[in-house]
Structures are given as C-alpha cells and as structure tokens.
Short mmCIF file of C-alpha atoms and ligand atoms in Angstrom, two decimals:
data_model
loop_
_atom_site.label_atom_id
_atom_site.label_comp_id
_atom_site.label_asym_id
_atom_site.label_seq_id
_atom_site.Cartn_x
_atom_site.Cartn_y
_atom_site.Cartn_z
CA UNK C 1 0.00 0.00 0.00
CA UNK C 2 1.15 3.26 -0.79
CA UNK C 3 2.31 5.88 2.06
CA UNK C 4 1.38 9.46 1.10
CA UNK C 5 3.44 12.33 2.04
CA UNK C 6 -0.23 13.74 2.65
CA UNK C 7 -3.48 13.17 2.66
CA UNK C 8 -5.52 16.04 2.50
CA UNK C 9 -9.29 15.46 3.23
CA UNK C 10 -11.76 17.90 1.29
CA UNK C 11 -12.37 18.71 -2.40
CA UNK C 12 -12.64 22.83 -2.32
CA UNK C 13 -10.77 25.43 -2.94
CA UNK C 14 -8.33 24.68 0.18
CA UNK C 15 -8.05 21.22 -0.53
CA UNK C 16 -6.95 21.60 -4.47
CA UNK C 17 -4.91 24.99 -3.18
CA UNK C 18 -3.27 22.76 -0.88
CA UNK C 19 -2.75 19.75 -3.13
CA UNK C 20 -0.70 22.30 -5.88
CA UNK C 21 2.02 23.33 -3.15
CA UNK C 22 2.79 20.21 -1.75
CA UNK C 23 3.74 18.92 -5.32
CA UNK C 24 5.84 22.06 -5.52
CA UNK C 25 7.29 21.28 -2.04
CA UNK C 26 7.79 17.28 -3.79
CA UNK C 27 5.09 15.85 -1.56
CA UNK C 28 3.45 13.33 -2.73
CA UNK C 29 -0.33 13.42 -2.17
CA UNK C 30 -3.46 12.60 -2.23
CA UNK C 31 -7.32 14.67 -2.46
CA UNK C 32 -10.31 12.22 -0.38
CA UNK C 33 -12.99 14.12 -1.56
CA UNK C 34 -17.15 13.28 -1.34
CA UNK C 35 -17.90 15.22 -4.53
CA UNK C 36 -17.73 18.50 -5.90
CA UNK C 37 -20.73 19.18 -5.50
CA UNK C 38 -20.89 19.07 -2.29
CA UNK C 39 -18.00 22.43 -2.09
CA UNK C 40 -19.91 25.61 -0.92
CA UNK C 41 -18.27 26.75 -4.16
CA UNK C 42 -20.35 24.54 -6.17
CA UNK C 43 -23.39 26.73 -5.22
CA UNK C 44 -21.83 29.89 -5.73
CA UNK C 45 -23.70 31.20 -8.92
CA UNK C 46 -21.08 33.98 -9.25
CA UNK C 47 -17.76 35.22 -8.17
CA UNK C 48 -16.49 38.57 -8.26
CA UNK C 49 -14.43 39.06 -5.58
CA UNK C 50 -11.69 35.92 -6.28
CA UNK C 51 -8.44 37.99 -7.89
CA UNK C 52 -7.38 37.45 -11.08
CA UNK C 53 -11.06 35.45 -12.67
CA UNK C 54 -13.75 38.07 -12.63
CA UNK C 55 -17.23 36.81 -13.15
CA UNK C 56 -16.75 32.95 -12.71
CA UNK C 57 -19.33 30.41 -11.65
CA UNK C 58 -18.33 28.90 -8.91
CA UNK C 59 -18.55 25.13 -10.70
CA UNK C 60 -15.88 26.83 -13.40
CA UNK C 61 -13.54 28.22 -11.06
CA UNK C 62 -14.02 24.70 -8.24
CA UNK C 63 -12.97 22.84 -11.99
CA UNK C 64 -10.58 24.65 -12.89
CA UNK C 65 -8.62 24.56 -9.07
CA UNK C 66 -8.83 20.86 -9.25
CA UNK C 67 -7.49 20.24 -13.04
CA UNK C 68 -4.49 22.88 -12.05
CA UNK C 69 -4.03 20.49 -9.01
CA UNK C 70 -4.60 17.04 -10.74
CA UNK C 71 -1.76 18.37 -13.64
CA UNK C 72 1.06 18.98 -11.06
CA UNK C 73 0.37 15.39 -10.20
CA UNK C 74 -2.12 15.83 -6.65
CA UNK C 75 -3.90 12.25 -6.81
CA UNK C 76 -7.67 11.96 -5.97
CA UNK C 77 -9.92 9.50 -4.05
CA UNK C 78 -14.00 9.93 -4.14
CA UNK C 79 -15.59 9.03 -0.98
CA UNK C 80 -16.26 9.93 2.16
CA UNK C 81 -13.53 9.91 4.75
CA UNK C 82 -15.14 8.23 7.81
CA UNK C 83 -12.22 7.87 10.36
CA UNK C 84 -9.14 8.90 10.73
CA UNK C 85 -6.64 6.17 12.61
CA UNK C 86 -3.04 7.11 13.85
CA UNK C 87 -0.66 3.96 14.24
CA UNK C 88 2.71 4.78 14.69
CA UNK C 89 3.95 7.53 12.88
CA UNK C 90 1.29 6.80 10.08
CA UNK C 91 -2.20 8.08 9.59
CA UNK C 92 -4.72 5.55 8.39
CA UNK C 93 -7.79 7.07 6.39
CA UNK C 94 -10.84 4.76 5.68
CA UNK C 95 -12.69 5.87 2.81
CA UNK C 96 -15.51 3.86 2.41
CA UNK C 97 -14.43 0.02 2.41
CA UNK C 98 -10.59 1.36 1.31
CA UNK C 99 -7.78 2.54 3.81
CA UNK C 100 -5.36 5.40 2.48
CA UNK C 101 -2.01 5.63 4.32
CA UNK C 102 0.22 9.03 5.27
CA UNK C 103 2.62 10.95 7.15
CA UNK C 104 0.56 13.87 7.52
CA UNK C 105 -3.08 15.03 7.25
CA UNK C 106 -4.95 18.10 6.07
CA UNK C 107 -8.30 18.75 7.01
CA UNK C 108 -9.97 20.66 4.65
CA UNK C 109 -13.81 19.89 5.44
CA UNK C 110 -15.82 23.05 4.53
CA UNK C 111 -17.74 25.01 6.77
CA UNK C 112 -20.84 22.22 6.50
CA UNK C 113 -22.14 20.88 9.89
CA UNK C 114 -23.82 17.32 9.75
CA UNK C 115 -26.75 18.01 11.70
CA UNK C 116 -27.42 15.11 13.64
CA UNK C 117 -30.93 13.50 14.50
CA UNK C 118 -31.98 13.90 18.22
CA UNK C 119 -30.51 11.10 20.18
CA UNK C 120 -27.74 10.29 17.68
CA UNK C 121 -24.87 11.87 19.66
CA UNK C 122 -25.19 10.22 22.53
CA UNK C 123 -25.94 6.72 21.01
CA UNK C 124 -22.71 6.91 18.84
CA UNK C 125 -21.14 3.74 19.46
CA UNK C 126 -24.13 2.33 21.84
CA UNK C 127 -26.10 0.64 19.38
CA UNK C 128 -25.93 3.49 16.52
CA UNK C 129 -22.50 3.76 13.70
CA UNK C 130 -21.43 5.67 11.08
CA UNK C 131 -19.55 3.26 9.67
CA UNK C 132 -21.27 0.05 8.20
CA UNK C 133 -17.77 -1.74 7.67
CA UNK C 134 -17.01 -1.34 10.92
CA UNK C 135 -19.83 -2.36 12.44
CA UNK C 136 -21.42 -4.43 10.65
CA UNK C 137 -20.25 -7.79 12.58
CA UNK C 138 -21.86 -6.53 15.72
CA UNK C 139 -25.39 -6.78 14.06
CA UNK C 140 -25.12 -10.60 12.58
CA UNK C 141 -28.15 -12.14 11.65
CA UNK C 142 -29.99 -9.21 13.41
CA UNK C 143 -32.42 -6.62 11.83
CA UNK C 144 -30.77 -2.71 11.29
CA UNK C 145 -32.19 0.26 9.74
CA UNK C 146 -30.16 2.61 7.90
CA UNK C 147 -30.23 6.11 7.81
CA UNK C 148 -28.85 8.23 4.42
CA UNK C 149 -29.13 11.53 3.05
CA UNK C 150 -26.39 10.28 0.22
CA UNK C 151 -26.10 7.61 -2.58
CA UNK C 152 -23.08 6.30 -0.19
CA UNK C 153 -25.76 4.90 2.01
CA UNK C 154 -26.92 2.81 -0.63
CA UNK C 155 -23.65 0.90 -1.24
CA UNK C 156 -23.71 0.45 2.58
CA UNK C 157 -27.38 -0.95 2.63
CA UNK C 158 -25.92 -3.29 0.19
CA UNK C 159 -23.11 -4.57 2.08
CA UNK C 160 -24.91 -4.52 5.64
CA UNK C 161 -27.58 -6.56 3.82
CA UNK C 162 -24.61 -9.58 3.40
CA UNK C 163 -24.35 -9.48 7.16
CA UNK C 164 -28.09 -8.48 8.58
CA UNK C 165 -31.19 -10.07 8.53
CA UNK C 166 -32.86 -7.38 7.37
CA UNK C 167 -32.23 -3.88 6.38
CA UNK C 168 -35.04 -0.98 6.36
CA UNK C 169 -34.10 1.82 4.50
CA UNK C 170 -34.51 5.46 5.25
CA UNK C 171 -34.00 8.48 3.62
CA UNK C 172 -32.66 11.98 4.96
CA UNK C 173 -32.51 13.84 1.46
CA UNK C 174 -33.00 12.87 -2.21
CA UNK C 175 -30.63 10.40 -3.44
CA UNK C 176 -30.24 7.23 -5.71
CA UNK C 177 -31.34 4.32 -3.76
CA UNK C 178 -30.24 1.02 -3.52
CA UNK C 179 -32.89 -1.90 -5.05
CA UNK C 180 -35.53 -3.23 -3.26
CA UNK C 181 -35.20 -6.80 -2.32
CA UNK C 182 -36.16 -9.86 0.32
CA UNK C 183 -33.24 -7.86 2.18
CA UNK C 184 -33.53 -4.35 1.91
CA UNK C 185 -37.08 -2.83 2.43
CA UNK C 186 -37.51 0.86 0.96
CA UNK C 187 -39.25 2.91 3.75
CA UNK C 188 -41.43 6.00 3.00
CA UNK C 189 -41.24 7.63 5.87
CA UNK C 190 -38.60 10.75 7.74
CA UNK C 191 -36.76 9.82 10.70
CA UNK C 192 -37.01 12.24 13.51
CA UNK C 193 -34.76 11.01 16.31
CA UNK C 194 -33.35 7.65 18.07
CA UNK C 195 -33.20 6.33 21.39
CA UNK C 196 -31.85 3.26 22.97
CA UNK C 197 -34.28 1.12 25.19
CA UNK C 198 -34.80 -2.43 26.47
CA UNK C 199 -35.49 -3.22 23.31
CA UNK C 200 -32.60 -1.95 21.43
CA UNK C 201 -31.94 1.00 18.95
CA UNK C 202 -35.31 2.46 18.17
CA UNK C 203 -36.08 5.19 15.42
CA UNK C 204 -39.24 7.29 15.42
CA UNK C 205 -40.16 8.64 12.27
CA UNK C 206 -43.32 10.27 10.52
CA UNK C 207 -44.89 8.29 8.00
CA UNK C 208 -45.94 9.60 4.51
CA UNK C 209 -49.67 10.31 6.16
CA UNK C 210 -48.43 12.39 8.74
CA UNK C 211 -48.73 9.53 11.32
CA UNK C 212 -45.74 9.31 13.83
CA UNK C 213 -44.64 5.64 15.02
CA UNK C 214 -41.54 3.80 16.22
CA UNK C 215 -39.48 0.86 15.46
CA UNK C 216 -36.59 -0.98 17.28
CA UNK C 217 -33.72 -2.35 15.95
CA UNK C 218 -30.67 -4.44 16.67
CA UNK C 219 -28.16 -1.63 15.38
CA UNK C 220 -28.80 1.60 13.37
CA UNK C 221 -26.82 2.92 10.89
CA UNK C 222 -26.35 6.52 9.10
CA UNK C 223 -24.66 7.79 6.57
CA UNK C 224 -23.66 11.21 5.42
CA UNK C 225 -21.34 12.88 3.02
CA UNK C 226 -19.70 14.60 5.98
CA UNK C 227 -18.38 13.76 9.25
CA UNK C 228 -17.95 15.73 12.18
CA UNK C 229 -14.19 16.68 12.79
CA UNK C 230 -13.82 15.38 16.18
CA UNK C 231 -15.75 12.18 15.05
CA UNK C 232 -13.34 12.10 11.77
CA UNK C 233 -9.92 12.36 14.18
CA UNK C 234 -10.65 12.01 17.70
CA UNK C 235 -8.57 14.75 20.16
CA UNK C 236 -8.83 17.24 17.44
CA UNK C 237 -9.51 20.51 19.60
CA UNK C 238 -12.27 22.59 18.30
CA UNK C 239 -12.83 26.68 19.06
CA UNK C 240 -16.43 26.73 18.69
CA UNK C 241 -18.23 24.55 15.89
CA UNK C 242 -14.57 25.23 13.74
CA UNK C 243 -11.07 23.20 14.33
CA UNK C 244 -8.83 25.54 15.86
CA UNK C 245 -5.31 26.59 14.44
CA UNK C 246 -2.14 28.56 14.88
CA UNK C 247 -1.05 30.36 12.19
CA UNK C 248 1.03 27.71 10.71
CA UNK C 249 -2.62 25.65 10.02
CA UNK C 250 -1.30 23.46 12.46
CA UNK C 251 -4.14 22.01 14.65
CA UNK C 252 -3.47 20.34 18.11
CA UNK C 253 -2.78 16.95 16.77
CA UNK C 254 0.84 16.71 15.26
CA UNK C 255 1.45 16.67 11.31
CA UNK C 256 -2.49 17.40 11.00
CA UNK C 257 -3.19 20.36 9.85
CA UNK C 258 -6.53 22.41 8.81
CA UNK C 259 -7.66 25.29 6.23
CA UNK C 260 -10.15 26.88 4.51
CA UNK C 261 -13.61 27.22 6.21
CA UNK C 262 -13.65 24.66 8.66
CA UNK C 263 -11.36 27.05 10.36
CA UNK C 264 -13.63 29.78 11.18
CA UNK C 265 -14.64 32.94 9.32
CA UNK C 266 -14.59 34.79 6.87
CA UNK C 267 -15.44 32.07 4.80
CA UNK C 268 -13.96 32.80 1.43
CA UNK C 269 -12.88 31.31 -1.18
CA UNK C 270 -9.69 33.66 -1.08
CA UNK C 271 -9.06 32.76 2.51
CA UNK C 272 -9.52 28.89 1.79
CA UNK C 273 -7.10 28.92 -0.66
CA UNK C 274 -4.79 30.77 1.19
CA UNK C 275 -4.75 28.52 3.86
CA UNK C 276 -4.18 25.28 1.66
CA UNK C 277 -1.08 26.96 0.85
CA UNK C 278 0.10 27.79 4.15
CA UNK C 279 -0.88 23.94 6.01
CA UNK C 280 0.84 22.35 2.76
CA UNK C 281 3.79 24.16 3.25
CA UNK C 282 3.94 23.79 7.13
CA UNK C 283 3.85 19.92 6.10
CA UNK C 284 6.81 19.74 4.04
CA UNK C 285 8.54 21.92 6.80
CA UNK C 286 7.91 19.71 9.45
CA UNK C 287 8.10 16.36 7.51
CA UNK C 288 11.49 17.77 6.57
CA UNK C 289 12.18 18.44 10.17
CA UNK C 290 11.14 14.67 10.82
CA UNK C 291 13.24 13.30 8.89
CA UNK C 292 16.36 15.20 9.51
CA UNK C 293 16.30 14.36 13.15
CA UNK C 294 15.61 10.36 11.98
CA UNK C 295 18.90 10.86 9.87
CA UNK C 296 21.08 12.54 12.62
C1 FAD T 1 -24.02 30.23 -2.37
C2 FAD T 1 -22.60 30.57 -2.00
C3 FAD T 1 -21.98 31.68 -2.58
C4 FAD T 1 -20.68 32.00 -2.23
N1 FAD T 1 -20.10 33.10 -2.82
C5 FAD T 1 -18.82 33.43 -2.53
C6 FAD T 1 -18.20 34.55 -3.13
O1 FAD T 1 -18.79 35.25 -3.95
N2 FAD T 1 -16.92 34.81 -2.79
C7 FAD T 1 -16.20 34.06 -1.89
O2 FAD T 1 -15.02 34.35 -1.64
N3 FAD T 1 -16.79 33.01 -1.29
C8 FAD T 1 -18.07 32.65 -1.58
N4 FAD T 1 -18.66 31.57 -0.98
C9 FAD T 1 -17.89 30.81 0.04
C10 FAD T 1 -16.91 29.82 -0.59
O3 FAD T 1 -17.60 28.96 -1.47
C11 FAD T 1 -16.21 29.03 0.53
O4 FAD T 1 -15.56 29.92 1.40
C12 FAD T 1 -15.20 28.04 -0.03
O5 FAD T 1 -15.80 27.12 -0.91
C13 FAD T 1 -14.51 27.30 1.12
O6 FAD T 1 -13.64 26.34 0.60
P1 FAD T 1 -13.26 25.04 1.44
O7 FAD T 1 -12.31 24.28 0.57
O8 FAD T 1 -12.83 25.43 2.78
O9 FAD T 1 -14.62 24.24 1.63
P2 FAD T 1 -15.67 23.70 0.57
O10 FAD T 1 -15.54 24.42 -0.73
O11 FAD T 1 -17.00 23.72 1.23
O12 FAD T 1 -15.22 22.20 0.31
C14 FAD T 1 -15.29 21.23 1.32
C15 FAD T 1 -15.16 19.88 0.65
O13 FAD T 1 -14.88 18.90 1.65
C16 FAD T 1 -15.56 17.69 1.30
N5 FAD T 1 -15.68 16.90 2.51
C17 FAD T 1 -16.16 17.29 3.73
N6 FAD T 1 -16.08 16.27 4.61
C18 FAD T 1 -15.53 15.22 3.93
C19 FAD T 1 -15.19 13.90 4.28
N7 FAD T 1 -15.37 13.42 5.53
N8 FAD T 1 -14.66 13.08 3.32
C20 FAD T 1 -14.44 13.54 2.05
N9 FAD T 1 -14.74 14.80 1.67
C21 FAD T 1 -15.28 15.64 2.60
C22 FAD T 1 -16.88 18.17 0.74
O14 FAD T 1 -17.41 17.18 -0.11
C23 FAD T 1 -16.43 19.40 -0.07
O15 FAD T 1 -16.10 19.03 -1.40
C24 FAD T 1 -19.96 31.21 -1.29
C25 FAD T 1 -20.56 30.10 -0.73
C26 FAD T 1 -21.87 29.77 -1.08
C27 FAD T 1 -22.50 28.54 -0.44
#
C-alpha cells in the first residue's frame, strides 16, 4: 500500500490549493474528496471578488482549481472519509471500504455541519454507527435500519444486507437508492430522532400520512457525506463549531493540519485557498524536520 506524504481530506478550494504546493514542495499526495458538488463553491452562482477570474461560476472556477491540481500530479480518491486512525507515525484514512495511508493530514472539510438526529450523539457507538464496515459484525443475523441523506448509504445498505437479517431503508434527502429486495425494504417515511431502550436502537419517524410511530432495531446505521471533525480524528480541539489553528494551520494533533472554512470565518474562497497553501507548506517543513532528526 502506498504511504502518502499527505493526505488532505476535502475537495474545495483549500483542498486543491493545498494539493498544488505540496507537489511544488515534492510531496506526494493525495485529495479524499465526497464530490464537488458538495463544495460551498459549487453553489456559488457567481464570483467577483476571487483575484485574477472576474465573473466565474463557482462550478468553473471549483474545476478549474482541481485540473491545475490534478496536472502537477495531486492524486484523488471519491468518498467519504469516515475515520481517521493514527498507528505509529502513520495516519490511516478509511474511505468507504478502502484505507489510504500518510505521514501527515490536512483537514480541509468546509464550513458544512452534519446536523445530527436527536438522540444520535449520545448513542454513537451504543447501538448506533457511522460506519457500516465497521460495524457491521456486531449486528449478525440481526435486523438494522439505515439512515442516508447520500447515494453512499446505498452501497452500505448493500453490504450490511450480506451481514443483517434485514435492512429498512430510510431516507434523509434525495438520493439514488439502492434496489428493493427480500433484504432491503424501501421505507417511505422521515426519521425524527433515536433512542436506545430495552429493546434496542429504536427510530421514530413520521410516516408519509403524517402519522408518527416507532421501530426498534438491533443496530442503526447513518450515513452522510460529511463527518464531524472530532468524530473524523478524535482529540482534534475545536474553538467553537470550527477546528482551531495557529497560524502555521497546524491544529493540536501533530502533522495534521486544517484550512479553509472549517477554520472559522470569513469564509472565502480567497481565505480557503490561502490557507491550503500555508498547512501544505507547514507539512513539508515539518516532515522535513522529521526526517532530519531520523537521519542525525
Ligand atoms: C451560495 C454561495 C456563494 C458563495 N459566494 C462566494 C463569493 O462570492 N466569494 C467568496 O469568496 N466566497 C463565496 N462563498 C464561500 C466559498 O464557497 C467558501 O468559502 C469556499 O468554498 C470554502 O472552501 P473550502 O475548501 O474550505 O470548503 P468547501 O468548498 O465547502 O469544500 C469542502 C469539501 O470537503 C468535502 N468533505 C467534507 N467532509 C468530507 C469527508 N469526511 N470526506 C471527504 N470529503 C469531505 C466536501 O465534499 C467538499 O467538497 C460562497 C458560498 C456559497 C454557499
């Protein structure tokens, strides 16, 4: 398996900014990004204020950052970055079923909160995951329900329907679904929080009349395009809802660094892309640093 210089977790303007100085700096690297879509950029009808492309759509100038990036040789992985694992002096990245290896980490999320379902917090871990490869083992032979606002979910219903008994699917937000089969049971109704009793994880949800009901399970599962930072690398400290930096983008977790608007305001696309630069350059600094005091 390959080891990355750096891994840098994102797919904005501060990810691909970041990506096209660590080639210059000789890192090698890779972008784990959801989709473009998903960048606030994407939904940015118009830019006026970015210096040097006047009048841009944002899905022209989010395009045209990544093919810069991709052509100095920055690698990219679609998916969604679930965990982060540090062994050694490695990271380990799981991106859906695959894990990504490297000797540093940029976080480069966007300013997009997953907002949670009442309950879900606290059950993380106690009967509710995030992760269906994970997790799936602890739910053999038993009936789940999963939980997705993204066409990720689908892949996971799919796999969690190998190990389950059963799997009812629910969805958060429009997406492509997986099939309908003895398996998987395609539910019409909005989940509005979770709980765990006596009788396991249970999900209340409205149905399509209106009607509100409940439903336990042996394990529930959701899935998201995005994952909370301190969920994605546990002991990352956070100021506020935003992962907190020193001016070198380096965050309180050595060799892991963060830019762009999961740092805090303004968030702009000028700022973002400034801050790739900076966190890829304090990565080659201190990977250099690493290495010279291996070597002495
Ligand atoms: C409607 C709108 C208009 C805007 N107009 C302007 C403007 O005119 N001028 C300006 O300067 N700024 C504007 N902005 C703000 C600008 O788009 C953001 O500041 C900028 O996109 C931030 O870049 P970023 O790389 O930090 O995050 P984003 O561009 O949001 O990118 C974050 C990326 O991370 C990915 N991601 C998150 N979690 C994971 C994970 N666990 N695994 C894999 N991938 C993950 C997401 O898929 C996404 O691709 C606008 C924003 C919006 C929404």
């Amino acid at each position: 398996m390959e080891l990355y210089d750096l891994i840098i977790i994102g797919g904005g303007p501060a990810a691909w900014s970041c990506g096209m100085t660590a080639r210059n700096r000789g890192l090698s690297c890779l972008v784990v990004t959801a989709g473009a879509s998903l960048s606030g950029l994407a939904k940015a009808h118009m830019i006026t204020n970015y210096p040097g492309v006047p009048n841009v759509s944002g899905e022209d100038l989010l395009a045209s950052f990544r093919a810069q990036a991709l052509d100095l040789g920055v690698e990219e992985k679609t998916g969604n970055a679930r965990q982060v694992m540090q062994s050694g002096d490695q990271f380990m990245v799981l991106v859906g079923n695959d894990i990504f290896q490297s000797r540093s980490l940029v976080l480069s999320l966007g300013a997009a909160r997953p907002k949670m379902l009442p309950g879900e917090e606290e059950m993380l871990g106690h009967g509710l995951s995030w992760c269906g490869t994970c997790d799936a083992m602890f739910h053999r032979n038993q009936p789940v329900a999963v939980i997705s606002s993204w066409n990720g979910g689908a892949e996971e219903a799919e796999f969690l329907a190998n190990v389950c008994s059963s799997v009812d699917y629910y969805t958060l937000a429009r997406h492509d679904l997986p099939e309908a089969s003895d398996k998987i049971h395609l539910l019409d109704a909005k989940p509005l929080s979770v709980t765990r009793s006596d009788a396991g994880s249970v999900l209340r949800f409205k149905n399509a009349d209106g009607t509100e009901d409940e439903k336990a399970y042996h394990g529930i599962f959701v899935f998201r395009p995005s994952v909370a930072p301190s969920q994605l690398l546990p002991g990352l400290r956070l100021r506020d809802v935003f992962i907190e930096v020193d001016t070198a983008m380096r965050t309180s977790v050595p060799l892991v660094y963060a830019c762009g608007d999961c740092t805090g305001r303004p968030l702009q696309i000028a700022k973002a892309v400034g801050e790739g630069n900076i966190a890829a350059i304090s990565a080659a600094e201190d990977l250099q640093a690493k290495d010279k005091e291996k070597n002495a």
